[in-house]
Short mmCIF file of C-alpha atoms in Angstrom, two decimals:
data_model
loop_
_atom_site.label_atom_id
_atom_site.label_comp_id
_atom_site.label_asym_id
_atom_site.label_seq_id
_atom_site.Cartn_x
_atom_site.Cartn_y
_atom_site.Cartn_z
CA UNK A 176 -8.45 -15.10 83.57
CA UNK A 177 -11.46 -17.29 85.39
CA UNK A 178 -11.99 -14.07 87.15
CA UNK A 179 -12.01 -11.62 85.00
CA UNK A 180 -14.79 -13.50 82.59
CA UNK A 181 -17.02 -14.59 85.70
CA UNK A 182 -16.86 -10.16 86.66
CA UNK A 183 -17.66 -9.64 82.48
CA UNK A 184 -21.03 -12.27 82.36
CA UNK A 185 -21.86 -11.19 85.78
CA UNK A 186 -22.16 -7.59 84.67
CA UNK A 187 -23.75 -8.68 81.50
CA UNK A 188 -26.18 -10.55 83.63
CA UNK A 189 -26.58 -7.83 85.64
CA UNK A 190 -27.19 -5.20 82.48
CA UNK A 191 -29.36 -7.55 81.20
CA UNK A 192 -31.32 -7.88 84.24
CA UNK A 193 -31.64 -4.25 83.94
CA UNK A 194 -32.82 -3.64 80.65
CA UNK A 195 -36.28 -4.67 80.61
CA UNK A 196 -37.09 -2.22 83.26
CA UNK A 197 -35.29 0.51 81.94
CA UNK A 198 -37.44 -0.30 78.60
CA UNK A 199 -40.52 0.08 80.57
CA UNK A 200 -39.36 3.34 81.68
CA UNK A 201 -38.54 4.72 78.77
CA UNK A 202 -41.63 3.13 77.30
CA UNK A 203 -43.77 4.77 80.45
CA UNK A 204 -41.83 8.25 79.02
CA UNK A 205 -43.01 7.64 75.80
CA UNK A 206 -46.61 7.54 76.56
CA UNK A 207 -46.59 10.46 78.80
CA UNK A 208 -44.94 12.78 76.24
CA UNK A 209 -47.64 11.41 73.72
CA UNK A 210 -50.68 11.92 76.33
CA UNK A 211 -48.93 15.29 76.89
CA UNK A 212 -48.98 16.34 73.37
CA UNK A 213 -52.12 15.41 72.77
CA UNK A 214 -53.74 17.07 75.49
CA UNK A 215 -51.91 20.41 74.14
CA UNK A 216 -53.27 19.90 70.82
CA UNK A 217 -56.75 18.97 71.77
CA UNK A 218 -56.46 22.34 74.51
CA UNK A 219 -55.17 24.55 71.66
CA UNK A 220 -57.50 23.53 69.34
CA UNK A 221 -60.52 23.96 71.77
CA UNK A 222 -59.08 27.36 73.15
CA UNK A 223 -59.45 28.51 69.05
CA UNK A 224 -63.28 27.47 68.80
CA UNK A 225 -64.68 30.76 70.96
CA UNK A 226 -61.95 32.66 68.65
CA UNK A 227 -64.48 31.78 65.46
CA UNK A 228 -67.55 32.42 67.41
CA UNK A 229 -67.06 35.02 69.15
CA UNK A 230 -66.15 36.77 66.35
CA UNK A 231 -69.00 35.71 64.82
CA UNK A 232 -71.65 36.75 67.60
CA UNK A 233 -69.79 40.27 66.86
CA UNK A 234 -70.10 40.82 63.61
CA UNK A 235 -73.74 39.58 63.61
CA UNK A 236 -74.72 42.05 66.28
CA UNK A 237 -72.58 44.92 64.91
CA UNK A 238 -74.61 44.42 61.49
CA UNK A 239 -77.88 44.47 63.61
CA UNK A 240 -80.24 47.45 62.62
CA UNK A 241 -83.55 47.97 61.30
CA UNK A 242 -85.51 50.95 59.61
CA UNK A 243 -89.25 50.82 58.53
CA UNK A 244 -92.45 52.48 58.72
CA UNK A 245 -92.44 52.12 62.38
CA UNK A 246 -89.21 53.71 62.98
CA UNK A 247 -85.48 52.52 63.00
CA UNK A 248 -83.72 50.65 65.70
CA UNK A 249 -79.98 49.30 66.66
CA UNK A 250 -77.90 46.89 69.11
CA UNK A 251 -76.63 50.19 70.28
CA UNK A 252 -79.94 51.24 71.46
CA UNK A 253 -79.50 48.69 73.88
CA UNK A 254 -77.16 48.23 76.74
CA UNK A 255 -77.19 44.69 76.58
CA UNK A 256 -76.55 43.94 73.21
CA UNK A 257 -73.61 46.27 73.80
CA UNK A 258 -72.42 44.56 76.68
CA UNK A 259 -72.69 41.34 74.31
CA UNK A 260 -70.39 42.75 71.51
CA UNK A 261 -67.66 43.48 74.42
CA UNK A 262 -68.02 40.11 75.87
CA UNK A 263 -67.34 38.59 72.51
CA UNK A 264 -64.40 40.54 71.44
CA UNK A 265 -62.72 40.50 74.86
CA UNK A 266 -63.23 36.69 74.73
CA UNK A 267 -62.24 35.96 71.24
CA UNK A 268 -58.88 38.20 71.71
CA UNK A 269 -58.69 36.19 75.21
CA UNK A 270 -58.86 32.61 73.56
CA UNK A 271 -56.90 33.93 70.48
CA UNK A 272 -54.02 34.98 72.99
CA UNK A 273 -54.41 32.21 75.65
CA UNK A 274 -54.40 29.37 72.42
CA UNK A 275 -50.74 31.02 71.19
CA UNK A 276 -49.35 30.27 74.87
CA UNK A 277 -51.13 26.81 75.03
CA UNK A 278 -49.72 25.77 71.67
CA UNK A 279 -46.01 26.36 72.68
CA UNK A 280 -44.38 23.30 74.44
CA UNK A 281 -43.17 24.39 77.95
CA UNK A 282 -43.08 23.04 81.31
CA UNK A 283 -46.22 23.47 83.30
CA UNK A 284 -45.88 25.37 86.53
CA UNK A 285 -48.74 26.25 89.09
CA UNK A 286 -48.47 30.13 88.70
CA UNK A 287 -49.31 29.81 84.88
CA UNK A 288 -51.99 26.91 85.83
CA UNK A 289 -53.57 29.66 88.61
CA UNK A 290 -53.76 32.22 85.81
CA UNK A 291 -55.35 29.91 83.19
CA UNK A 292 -57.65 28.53 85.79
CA UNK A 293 -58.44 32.41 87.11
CA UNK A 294 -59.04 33.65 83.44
CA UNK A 295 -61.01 31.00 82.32
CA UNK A 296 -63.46 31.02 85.22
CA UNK A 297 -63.72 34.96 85.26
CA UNK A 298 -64.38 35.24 81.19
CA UNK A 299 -66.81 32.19 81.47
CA UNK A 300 -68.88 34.40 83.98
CA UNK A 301 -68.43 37.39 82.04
CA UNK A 302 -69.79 35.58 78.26
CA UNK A 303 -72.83 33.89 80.90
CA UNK A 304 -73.68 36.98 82.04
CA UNK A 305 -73.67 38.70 78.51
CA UNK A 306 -75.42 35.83 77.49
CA UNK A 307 -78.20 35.43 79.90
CA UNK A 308 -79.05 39.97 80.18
CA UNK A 309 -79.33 39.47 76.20
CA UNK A 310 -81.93 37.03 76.27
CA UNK A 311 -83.70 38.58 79.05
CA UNK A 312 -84.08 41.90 76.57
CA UNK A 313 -84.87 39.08 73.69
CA UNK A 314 -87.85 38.07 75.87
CA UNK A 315 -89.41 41.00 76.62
CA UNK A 316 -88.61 42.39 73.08
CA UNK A 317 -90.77 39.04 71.87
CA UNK A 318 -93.55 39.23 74.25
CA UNK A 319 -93.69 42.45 75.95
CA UNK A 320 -94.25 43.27 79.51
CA UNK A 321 -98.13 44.67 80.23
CA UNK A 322 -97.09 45.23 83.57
CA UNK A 323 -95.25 48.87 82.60
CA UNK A 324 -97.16 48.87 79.22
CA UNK A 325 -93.78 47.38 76.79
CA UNK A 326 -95.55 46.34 73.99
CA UNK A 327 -93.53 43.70 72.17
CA UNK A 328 -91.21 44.98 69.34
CA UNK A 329 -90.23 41.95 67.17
CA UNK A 330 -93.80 41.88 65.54
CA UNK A 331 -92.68 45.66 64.05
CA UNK A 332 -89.14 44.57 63.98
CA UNK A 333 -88.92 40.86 62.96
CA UNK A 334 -85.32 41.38 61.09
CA UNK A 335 -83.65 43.53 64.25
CA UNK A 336 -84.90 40.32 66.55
CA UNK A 337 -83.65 37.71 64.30
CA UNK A 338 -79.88 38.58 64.31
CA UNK A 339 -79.96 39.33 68.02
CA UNK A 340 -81.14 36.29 68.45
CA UNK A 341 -78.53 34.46 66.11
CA UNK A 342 -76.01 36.19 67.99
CA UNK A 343 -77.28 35.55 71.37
CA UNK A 344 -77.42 31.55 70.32
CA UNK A 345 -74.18 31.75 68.94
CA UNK A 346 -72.99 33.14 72.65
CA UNK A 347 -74.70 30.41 74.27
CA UNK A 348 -72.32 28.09 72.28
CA UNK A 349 -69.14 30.24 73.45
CA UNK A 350 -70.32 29.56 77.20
CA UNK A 351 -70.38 25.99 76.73
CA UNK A 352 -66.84 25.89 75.12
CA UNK A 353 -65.83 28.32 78.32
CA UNK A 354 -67.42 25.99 80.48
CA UNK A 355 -65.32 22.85 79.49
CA UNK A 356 -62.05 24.86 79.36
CA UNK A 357 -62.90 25.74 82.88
CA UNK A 358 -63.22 22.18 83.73
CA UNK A 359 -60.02 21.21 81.93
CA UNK A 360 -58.12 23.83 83.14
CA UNK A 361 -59.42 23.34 86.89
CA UNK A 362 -58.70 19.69 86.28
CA UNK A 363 -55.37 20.59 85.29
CA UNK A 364 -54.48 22.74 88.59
CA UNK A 365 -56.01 20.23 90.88
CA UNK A 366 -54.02 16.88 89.58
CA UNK A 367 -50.89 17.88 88.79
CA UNK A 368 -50.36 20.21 91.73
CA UNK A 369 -51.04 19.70 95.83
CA UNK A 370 -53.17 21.59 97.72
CA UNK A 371 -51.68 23.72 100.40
CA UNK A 372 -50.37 21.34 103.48
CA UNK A 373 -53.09 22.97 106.55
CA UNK A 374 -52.82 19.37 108.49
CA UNK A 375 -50.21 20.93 110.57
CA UNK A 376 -51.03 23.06 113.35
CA UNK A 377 -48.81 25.52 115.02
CA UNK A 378 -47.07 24.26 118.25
CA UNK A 379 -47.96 26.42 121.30
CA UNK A 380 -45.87 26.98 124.07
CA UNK A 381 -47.10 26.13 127.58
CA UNK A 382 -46.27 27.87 130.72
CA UNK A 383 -46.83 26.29 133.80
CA UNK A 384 -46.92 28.48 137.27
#
């Protein structure tokens, strides 16, 4: 009878022994599902900003045209400003699609953390670029270029250069959101998975005469 209650308290001893640590785990779980959900949220959430502008940028530039005295002229006059519409639409539908499969709560792997990472960087290039041959055409439009006699346009055309440049601006503000979710995505590939194992070299074989 001795026996039997000294093997009871010992494995009460030993359960309670236990506990606290398994609390901690389950406590350490807690925290990590919280971070987790956070960080989905706060991803989600910053994948839907470029949605808004991007959009936005579009429908500023689409609505760009001007007709007066000294003629009539429109974004699609312009190969950049047309390039800048398709950035901005393939960019917002990119983001719009990209924040869906962020929101949903599944495990991360590496070949959908390659993609996102892959994606990211290639569509913050593409907005850059849109951004940076717009403003190029806003500059020249603004103060001309004597060199090959391209008188400046916005002094004729003061509405037509406004919006472009409202749109161009509002671009400049989609880079900068692409820029972070390059970071966080990157940042997200680089910590949670290894790099490749290349330490190991390849044994060679030697053949002595």
């Amino acid at each position: 009878m001795e026996k039997g209650s000294e093997k009871g308290n010992g494995v009460a001893a030993a359960a309670t022994t236990r506990s606290p640590m398994a609390l901690t785990v389950s406590s350490r779980n807690g925290n990590e599902e919280e971070a987790s959900t956070s960080m989905r949220t706060a991803e989600t959430m910053l994948r839907l900003v470029p949605v808004a502008l991007g959009v936005a940028a579009l429908v500023v530039m689409l609505n760009d045209s001007q007709s007066n005295e000294f003629g009539s002229v429109s974004y699609s006059d312009l190969g950049a400003f047309r390039y800048l519409v398709h950035a901005n639409g393939i960019c917002a539908g990119y983001s719009l699609l990209s924040a869906i499969i962020a929101a949903v709560r599944r495990p991360s792997t590496m070949p959908r953390a390659w993609i996102f990472f892959l994606l990211d960087q290639i569509l913050t290039y593409v907005i850059l670029g849109a951004a940076a041959v717009s403003t190029e055409v806003l500059y020249l439009a603004n103060k001309g270029d004597s060199a090959i006699t391209w008188s400046a346009a916005c002094g004729s055309f003061a509405g037509f250069c406004h919006k472009a440049t409202t749109s161009v601006t509002i671009t400049f503000v989609t880079v900068i959101c692409y820029a972070v979710l390059s970071l966080l995505s990157s940042y997200r590939l680089f910590t949670k998975f290894d790099a490749p194992d290349t330490s190991k070299t390849p044994e060679t074989t030697v053949f002595h005469g």
